[in-house]
Short mmCIF file of C-alpha atoms and ligand atoms in Angstrom, two decimals:
data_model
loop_
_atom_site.label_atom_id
_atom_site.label_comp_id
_atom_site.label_asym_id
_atom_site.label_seq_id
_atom_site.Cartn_x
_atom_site.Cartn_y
_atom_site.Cartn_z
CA UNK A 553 -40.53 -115.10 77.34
CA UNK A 554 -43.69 -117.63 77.10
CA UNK A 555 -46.25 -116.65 75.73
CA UNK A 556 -49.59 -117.15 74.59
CA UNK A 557 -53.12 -118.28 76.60
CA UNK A 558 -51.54 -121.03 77.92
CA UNK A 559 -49.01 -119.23 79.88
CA UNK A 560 -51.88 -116.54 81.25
CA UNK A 561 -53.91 -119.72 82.59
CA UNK A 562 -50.61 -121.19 84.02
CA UNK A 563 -49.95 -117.75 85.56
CA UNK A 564 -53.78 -117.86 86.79
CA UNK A 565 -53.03 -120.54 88.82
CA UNK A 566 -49.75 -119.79 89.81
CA UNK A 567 -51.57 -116.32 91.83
CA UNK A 568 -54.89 -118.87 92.74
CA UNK A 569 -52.30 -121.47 94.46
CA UNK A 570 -50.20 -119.56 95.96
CA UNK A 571 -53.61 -117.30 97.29
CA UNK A 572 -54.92 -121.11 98.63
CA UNK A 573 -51.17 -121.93 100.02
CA UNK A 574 -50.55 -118.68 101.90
CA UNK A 575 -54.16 -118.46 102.95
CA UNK A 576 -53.80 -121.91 104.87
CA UNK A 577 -50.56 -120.39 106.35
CA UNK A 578 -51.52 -117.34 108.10
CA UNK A 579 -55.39 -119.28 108.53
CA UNK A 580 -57.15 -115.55 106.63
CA UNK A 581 -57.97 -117.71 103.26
CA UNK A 582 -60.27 -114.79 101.67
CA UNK A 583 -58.47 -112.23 102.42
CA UNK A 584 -55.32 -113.87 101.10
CA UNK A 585 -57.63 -114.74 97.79
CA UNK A 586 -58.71 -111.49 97.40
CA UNK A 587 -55.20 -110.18 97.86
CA UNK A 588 -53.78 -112.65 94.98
CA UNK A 589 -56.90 -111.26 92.76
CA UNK A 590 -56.06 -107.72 93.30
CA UNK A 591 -52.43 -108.31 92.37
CA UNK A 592 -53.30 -109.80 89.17
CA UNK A 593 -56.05 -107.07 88.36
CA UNK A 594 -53.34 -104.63 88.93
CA UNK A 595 -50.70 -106.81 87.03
CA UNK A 596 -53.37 -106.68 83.98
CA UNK A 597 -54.44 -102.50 84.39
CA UNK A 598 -50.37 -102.31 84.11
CA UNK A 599 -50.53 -104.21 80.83
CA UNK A 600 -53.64 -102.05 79.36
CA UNK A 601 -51.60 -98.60 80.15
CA UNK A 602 -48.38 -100.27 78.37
CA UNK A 603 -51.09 -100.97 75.87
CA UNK A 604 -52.41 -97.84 75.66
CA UNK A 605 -48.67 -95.97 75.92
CA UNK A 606 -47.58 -98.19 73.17
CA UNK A 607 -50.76 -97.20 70.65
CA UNK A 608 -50.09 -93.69 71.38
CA UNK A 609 -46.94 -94.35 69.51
CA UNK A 610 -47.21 -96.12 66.44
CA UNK A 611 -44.03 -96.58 65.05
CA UNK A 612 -42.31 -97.93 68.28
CA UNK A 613 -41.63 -100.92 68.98
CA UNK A 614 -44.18 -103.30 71.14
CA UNK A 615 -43.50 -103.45 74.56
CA UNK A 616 -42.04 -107.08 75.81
CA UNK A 617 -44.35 -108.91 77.79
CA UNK A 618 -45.44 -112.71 78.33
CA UNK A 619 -48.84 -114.95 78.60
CA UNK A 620 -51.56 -113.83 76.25
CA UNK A 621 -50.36 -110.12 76.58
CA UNK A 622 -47.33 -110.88 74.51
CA UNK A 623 -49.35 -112.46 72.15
CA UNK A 624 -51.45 -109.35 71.59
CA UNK A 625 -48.58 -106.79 71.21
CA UNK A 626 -46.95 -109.07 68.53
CA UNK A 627 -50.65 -109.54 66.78
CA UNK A 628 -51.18 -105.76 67.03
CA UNK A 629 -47.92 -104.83 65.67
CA UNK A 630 -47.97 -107.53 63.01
CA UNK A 631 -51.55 -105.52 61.74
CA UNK A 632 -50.05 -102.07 62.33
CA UNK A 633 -47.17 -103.21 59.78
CA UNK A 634 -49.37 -104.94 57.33
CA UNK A 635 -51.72 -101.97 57.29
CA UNK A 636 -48.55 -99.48 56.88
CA UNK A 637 -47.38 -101.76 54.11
CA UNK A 638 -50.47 -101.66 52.25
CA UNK A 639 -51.00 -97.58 53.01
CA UNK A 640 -47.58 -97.08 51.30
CA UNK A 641 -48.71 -99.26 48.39
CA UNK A 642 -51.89 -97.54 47.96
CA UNK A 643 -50.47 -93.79 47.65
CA UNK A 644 -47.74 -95.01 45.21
CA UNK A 645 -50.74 -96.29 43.28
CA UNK A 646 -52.63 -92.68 43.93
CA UNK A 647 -49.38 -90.84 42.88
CA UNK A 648 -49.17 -92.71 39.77
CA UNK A 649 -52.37 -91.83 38.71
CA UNK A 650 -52.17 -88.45 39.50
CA UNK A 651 -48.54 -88.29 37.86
CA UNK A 652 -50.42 -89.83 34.62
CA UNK A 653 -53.82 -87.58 34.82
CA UNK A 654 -51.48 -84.84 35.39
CA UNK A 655 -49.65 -85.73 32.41
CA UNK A 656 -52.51 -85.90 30.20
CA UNK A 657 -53.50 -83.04 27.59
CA UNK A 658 -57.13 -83.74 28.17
CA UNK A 659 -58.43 -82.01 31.68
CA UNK A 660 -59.98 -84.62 34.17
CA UNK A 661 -62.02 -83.42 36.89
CA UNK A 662 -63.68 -85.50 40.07
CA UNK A 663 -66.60 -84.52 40.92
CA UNK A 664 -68.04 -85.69 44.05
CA UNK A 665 -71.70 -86.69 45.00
CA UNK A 666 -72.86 -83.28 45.44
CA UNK A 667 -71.23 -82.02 42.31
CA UNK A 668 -68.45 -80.00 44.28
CA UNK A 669 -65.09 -80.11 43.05
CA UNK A 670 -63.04 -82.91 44.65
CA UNK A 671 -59.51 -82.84 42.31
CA UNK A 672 -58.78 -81.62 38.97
CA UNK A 673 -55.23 -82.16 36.99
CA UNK A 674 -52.87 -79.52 35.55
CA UNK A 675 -55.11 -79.58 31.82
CA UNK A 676 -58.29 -78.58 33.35
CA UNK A 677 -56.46 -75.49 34.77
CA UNK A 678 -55.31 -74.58 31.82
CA UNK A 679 -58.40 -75.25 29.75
CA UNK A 680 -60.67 -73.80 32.65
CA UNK A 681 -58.57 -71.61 34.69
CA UNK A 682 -59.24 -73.15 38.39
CA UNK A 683 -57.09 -72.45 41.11
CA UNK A 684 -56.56 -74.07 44.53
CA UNK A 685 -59.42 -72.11 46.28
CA UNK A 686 -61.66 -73.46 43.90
CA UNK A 687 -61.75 -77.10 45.41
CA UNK A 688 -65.21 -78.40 47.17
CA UNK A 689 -67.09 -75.68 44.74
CA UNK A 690 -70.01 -76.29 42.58
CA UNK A 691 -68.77 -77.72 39.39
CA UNK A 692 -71.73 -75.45 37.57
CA UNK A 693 -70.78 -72.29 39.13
CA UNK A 694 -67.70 -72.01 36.72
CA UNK A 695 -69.32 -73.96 33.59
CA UNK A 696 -72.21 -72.21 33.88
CA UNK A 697 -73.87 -72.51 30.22
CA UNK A 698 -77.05 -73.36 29.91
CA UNK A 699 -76.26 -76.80 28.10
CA UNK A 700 -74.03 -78.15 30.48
CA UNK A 701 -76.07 -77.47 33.35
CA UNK A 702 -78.88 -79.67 31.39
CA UNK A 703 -75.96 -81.93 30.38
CA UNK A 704 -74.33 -82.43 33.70
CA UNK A 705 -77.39 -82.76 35.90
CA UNK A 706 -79.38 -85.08 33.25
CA UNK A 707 -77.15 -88.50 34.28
CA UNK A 708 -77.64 -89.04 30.65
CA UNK A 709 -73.67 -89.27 29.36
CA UNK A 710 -73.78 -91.53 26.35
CA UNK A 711 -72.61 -88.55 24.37
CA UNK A 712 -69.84 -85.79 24.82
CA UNK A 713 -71.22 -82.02 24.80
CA UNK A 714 -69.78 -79.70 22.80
CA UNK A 715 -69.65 -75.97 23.81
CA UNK A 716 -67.45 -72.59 23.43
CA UNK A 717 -65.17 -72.01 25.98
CA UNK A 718 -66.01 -70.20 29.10
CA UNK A 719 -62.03 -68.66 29.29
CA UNK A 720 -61.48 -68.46 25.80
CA UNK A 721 -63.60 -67.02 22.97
CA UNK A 722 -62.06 -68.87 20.10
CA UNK A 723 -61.83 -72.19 21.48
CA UNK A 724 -64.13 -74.92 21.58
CA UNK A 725 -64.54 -77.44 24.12
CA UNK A 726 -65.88 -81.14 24.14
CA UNK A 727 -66.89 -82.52 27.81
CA UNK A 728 -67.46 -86.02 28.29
CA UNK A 729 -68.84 -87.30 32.23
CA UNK A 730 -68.67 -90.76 33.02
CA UNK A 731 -70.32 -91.97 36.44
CA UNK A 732 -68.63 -94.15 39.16
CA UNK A 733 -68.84 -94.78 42.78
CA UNK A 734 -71.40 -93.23 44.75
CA UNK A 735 -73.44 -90.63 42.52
CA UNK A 736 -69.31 -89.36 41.93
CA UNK A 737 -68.74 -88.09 38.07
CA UNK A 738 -65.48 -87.76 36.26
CA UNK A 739 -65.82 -84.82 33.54
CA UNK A 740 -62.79 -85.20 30.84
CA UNK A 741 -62.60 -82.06 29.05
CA UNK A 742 -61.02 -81.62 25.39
CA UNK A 743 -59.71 -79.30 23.39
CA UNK A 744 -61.78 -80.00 19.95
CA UNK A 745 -61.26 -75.96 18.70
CA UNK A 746 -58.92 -77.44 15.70
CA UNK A 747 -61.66 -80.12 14.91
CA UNK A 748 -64.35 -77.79 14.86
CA UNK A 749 -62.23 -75.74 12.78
CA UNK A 750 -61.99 -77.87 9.83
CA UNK A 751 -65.52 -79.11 10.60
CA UNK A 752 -66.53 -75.54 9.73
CA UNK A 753 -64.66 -74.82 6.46
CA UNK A 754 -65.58 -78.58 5.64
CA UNK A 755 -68.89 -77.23 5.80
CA UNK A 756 -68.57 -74.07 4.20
CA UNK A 757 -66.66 -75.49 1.82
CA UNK A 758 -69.58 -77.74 0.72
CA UNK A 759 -71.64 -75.11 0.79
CA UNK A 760 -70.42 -72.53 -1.39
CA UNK A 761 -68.85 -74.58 -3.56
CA UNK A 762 -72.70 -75.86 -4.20
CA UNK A 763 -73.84 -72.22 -4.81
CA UNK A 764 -71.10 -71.81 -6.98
CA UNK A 765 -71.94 -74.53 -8.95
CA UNK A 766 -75.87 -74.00 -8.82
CA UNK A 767 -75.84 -70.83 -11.58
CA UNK A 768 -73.57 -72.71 -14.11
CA UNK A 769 -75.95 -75.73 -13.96
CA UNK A 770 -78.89 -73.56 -14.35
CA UNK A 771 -77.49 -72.17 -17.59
CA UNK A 772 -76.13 -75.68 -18.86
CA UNK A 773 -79.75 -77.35 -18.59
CA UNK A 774 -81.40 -74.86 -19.81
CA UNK A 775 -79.40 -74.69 -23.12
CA UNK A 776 -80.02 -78.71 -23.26
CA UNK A 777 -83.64 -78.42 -22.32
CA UNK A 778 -83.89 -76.01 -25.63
CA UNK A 779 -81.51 -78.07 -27.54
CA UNK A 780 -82.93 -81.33 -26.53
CA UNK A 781 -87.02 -79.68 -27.22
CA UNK A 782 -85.45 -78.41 -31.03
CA UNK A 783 -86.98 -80.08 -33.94
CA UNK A 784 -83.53 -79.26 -35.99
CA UNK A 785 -81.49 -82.23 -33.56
CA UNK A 786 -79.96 -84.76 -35.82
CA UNK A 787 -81.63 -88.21 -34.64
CA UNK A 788 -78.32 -89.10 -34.04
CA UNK A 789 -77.29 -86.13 -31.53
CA UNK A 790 -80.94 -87.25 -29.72
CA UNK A 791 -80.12 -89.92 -27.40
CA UNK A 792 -76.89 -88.18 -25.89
CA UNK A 793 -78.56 -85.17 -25.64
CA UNK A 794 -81.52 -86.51 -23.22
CA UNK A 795 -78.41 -88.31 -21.47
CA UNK A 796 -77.10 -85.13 -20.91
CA UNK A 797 -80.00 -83.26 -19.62
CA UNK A 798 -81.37 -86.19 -17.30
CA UNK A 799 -77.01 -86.09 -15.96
CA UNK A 800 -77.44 -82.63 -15.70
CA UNK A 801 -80.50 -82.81 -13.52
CA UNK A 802 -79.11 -85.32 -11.16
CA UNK A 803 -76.06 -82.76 -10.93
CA UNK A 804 -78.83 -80.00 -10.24
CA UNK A 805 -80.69 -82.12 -7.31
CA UNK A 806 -77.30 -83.19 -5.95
CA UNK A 807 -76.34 -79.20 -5.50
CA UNK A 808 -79.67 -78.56 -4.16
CA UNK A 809 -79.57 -81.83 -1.97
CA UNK A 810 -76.19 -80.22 -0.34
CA UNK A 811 -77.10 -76.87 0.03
CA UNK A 812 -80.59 -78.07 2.21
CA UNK A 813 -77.81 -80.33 4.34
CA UNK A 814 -75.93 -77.49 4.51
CA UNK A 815 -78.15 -74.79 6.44
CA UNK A 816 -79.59 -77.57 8.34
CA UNK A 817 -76.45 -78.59 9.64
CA UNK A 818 -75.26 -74.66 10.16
CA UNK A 819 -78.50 -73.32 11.31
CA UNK A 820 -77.39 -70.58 8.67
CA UNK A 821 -80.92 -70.48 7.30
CA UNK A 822 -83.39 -69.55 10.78
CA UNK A 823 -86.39 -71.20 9.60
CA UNK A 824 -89.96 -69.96 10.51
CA UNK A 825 -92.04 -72.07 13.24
CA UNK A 826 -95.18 -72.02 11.89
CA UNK A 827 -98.13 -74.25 12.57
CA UNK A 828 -97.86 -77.09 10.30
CA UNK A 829 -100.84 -80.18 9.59
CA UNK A 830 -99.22 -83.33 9.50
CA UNK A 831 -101.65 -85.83 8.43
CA UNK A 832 -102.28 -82.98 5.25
CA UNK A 833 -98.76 -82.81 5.12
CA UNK A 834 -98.38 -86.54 4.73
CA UNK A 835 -101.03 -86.71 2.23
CA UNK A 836 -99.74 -84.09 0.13
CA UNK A 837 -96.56 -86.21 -0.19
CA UNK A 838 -98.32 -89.61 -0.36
CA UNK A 839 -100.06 -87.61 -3.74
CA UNK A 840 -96.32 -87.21 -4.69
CA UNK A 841 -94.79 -90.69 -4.08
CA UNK A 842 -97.64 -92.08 -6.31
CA UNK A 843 -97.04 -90.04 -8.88
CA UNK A 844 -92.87 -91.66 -8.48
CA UNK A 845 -94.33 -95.01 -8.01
CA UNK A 846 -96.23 -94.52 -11.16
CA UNK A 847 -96.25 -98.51 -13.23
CA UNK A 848 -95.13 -99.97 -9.69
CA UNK A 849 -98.32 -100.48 -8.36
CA UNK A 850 -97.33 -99.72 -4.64
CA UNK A 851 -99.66 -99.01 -1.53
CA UNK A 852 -99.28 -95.81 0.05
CA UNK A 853 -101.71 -95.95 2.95
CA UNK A 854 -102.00 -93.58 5.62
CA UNK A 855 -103.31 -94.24 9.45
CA UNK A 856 -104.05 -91.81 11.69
CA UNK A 857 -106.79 -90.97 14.43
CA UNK A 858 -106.94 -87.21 14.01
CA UNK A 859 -104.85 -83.99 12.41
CA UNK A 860 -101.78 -83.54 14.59
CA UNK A 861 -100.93 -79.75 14.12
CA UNK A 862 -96.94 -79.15 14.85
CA UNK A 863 -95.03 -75.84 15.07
CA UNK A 864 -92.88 -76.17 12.74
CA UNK A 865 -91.03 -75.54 9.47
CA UNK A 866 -93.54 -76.98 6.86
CA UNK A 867 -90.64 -77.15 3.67
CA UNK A 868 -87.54 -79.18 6.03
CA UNK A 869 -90.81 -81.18 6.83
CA UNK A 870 -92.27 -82.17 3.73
CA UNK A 871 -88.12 -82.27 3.07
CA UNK A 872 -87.86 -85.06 5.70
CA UNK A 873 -91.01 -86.98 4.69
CA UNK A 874 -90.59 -86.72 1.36
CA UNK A 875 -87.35 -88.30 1.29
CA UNK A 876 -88.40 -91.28 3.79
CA UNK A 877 -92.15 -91.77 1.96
CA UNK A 878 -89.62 -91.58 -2.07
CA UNK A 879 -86.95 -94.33 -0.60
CA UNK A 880 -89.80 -96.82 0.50
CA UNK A 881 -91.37 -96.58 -3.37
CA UNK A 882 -87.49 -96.52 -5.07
CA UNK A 883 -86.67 -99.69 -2.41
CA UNK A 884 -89.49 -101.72 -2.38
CA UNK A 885 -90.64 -103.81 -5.50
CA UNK A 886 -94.11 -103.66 -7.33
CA UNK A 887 -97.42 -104.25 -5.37
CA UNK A 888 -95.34 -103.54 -2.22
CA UNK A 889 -97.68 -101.77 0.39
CA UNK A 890 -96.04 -98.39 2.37
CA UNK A 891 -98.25 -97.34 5.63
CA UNK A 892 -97.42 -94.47 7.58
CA UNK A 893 -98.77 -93.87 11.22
CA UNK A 894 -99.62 -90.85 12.85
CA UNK A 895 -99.78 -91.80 16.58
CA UNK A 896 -100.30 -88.82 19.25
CA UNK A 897 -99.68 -90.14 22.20
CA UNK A 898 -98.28 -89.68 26.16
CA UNK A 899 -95.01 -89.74 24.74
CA UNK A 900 -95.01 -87.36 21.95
CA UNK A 901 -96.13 -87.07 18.69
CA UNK A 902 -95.12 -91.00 16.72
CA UNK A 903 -94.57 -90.80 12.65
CA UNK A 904 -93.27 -93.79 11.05
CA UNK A 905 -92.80 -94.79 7.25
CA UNK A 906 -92.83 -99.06 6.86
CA UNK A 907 -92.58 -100.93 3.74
CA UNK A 908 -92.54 -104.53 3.29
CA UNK A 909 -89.60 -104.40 0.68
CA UNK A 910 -86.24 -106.26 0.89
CA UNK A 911 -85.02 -104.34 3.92
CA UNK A 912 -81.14 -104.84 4.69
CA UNK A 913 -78.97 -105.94 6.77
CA UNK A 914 -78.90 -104.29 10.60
CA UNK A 915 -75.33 -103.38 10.20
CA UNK A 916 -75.56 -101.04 7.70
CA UNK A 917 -77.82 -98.48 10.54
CA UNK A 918 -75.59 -96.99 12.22
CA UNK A 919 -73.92 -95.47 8.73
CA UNK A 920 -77.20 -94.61 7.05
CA UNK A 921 -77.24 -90.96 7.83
CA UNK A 922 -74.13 -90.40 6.76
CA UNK A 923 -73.70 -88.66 3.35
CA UNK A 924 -73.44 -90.96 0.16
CA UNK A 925 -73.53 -93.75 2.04
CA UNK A 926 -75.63 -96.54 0.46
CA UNK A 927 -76.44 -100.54 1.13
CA UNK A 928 -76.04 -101.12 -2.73
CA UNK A 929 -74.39 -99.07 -3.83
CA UNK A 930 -74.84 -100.17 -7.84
CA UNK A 931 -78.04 -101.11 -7.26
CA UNK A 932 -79.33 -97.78 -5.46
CA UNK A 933 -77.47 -95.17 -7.34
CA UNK A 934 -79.32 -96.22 -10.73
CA UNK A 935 -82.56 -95.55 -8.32
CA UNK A 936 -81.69 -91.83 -9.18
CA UNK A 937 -81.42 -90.44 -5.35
CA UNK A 938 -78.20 -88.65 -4.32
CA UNK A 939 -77.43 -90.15 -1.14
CA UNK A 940 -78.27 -87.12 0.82
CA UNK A 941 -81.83 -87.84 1.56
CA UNK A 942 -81.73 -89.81 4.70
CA UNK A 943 -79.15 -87.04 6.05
CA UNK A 944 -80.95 -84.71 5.06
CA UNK A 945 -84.14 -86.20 7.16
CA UNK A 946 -81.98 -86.89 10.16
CA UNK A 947 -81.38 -82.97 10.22
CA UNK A 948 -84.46 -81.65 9.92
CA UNK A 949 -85.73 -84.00 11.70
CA UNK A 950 -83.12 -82.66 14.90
CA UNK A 951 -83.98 -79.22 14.12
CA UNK A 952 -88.08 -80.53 15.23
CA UNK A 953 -86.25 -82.00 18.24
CA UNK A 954 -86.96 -85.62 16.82
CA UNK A 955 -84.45 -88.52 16.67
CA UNK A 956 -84.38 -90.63 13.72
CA UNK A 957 -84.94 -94.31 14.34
CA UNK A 958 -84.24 -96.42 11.83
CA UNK A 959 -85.34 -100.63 11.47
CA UNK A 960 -85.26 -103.06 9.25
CA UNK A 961 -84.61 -106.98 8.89
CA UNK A 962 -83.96 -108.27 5.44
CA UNK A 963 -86.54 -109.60 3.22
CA UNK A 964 -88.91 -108.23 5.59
CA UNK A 965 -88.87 -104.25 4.87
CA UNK A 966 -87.69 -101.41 6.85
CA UNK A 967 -89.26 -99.08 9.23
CA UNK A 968 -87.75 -95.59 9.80
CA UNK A 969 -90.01 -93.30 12.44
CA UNK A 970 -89.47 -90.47 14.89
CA UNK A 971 -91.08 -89.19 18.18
CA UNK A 972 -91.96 -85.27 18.42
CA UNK A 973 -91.78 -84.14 21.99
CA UNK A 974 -95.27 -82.64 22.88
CA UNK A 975 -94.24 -79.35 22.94
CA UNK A 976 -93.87 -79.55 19.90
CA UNK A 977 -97.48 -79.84 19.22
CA UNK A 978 -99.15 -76.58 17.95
CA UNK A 979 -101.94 -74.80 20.67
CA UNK A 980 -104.43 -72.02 19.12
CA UNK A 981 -104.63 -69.33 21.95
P1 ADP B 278 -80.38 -92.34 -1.73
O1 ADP B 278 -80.33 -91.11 -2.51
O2 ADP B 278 -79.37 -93.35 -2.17
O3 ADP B 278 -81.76 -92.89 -1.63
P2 ADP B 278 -80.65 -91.92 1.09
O4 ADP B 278 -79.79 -91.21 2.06
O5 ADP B 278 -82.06 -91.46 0.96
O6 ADP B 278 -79.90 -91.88 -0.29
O7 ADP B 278 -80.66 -93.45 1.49
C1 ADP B 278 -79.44 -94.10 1.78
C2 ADP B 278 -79.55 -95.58 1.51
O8 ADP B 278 -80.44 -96.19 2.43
C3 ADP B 278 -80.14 -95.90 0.16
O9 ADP B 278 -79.15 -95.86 -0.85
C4 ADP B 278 -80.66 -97.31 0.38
O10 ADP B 278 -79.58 -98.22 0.26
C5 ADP B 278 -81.07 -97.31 1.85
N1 ADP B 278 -82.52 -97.14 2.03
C6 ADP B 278 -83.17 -96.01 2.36
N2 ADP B 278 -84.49 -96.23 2.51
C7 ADP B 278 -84.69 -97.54 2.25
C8 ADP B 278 -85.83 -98.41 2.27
N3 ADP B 278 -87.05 -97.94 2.55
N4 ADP B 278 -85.65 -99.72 1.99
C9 ADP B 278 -84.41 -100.19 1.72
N5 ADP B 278 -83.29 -99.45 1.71
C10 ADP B 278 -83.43 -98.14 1.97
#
């Protein structure tokens, strides 16, 4: 059969002739004209209804037909095949997914824009119990803690949440949301019960080991402060005796270094929120870093506008300042200069601690909190400090809902500061 728009035009003047030829025949030329038109009109309203029969039907074949009718059947059914080829390909790739998701211990849920419940895989039933009748339901009507709810409507997912579990008592549960499409969310749940486990006897380890060892310490030092104070020591017995007390003292500061860590970190110890003067706070400590500077000849200057008054817990504090305002004076060399800035401002309450030291190197930041960890390690451990302190400040510096921020560029000093939220900020009634 010919087909194509070439054929419909030869078949347009095919009716047109024929219309002209007849018409000078039988001497009624219009009516004959208008007779050819009609037959063609009804020739193409024949083609649309095979048209429209055809569509009805997808998966038969097109109907046979010639001029620029054939051509659109075969161009329809050519798209109706690609875009079946491509559907199939598509839900393979969907299945696959869904096989793997399914297979996965961790629970995935989709989320869609309005926070409903679009799909969840065979882990999130088990770790959250949802059933079938549960799809295109509020996501926070079945994880309905407090945090989460913060968590999940914040749009802030840089880091996982950890919380109990809703179904289960004794297991813990780590949530992690990533964003994608249109205001969509995927929430990955995981089972982190056996990590919290050993996080907690790591921690109580620590911590009662440290208690344990706090009493024999006590006695130790105090039987080498008395030996070491007797006028009866042999010269010779002198010098490893003051080695042995100033060891001993470390030792002492090191268990008292963990067991602070510890009840910041477990929350063991519920500390008072009292109303707490910063700037006198500061200066009290500045006092106190002099004193540890002592030959070094540093500058400890303070700036501030006015007394900020925070509620608070004055000792984790003067803990946290103490140990940033004692690093700048063991870090920095002699006739370095510390200043430390009280800003109260629209966005909370600023503290920072700079010194124009040696600084380090950027890289070592993101490890700096952790415990022992040190730049120097040679260098800073004969500074006396335990290698708790900036951990330590990190902590109670979280428990004051502050961040630690920490800068520094080497051979230029270092710069370690917080923000307090302003509701933090102490009001008189
Ligand atoms: P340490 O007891 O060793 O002082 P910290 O946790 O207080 O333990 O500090 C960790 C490390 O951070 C230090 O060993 C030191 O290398 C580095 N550090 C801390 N503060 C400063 C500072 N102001 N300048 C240079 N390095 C610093």
């Amino acid at each position: 059969m010919v087909r194509g728009f070439n054929a419909e035009l030869k078949r347009v003047l095919v009716f047109a002739t024929s219309g002209i030829f007849f018409g000078f025949i039988n001497g009624h030329m219009s009516w004959t004209l208008i007779a050819a038109c009609a037959l063609y009109i009804c020739g193409l309203l024949w083609q649309i209804r095979r048209l429209d029969l055809w569509l009805a039907q997808p998966n038969k074949q097109p109907p046979d037909a010639s001029g620029i009718w054939g051509t659109i059947f075969d161009n329809i059914y050519r798209l109706q095949k690609k875009q079946r080829k491509e559907k199939r390909q598509l839900k393979t790739v969907i299945n696959r997914v869904q096989e793997t998701t399914s297979a996965l211990r961790d629970g995935v849920i989709l989320v869609d824009s309005h926070g409903n419940i679009d799909w969840w895989n065979r882990a999130a039933s088990g770790l959250l119990g949802f059933q079938s009748s549960d799809q295109g339901h509020a996501l926070i009507n079945y994880l309905r803690h407090p945090e989460f709810i913060d968590y999940f409507e914040s749009g802030d997912y840089k880091t996982p949440l950890d919380l109990p579990s809703p179904r289960f008592q004794s297991k813990h549960l780590q949530y992690q949301i990533t964003a994608f499409g249109r205001r969509e969310r995927l929430v990955v749940v995981r089972d982190v019960t056996q990590i919290h486990q050993l996080e907690n006897l790591r921690r109580d380890f620590v911590a009662n080991v440290s208690h344990e060892l706090r009493t024999p310490l006590t006695v130790i030092r105090g039987y080498l402060e008395t030996l070491a104070d007797s006028d009866s020591m042999p010269e010779k017995w002198q010098k490893p005796f003051s080695q042995m007390l100033y060891q001993s003292e470390r030792m002492g500061q090191l268990v008292e270094d963990l067991i602070s860590l510890s009840q910041l970190e477990t929350n063991s110890d519920p500390q008072p929120q009292l109303a707490v003067e910063l700037v006198t706070l500061l200066q009290s400590i500045r006092l106190d870093a002099l004193e540890l500077s002592g030959s070094k000849q540093q500058q400890i200057i303070i700036h501030s506008a006015s007394e900020v008054t925070l509620t608070g817990c004055e000792k984790s504090l003067r803990s946290a300042f103490s140990n940033l305002m004692f690093n700048a004076v063991k870090y920095t060399p002699n006739n370095s200069r510390i200043d430390v800035t009280v800003q109260n401002n629209k966005s909370g309450i600023y503290v920072s601690v700079q010194d124009n030291g040696d600084g380090f190197d950027r890289k070592h930041i993101p490890r700096l909190t952790e415990r022992f960890y040190r730049v120097d390690d040679h260098r800073n451990s004969s500074a006396g400090g335990t290698g708790l302190g900036l951990a330590i400040a990190k902590h109670a510096l979280l428990r004051h809902d502050a961040e630690l921020k920490i800068d520094s560029q080497l051979g230029q000093g270092s710069c370690f500061s917080c923000t307090f939220p302003l509701t933090r900020e102490f009001k008189s009634i």
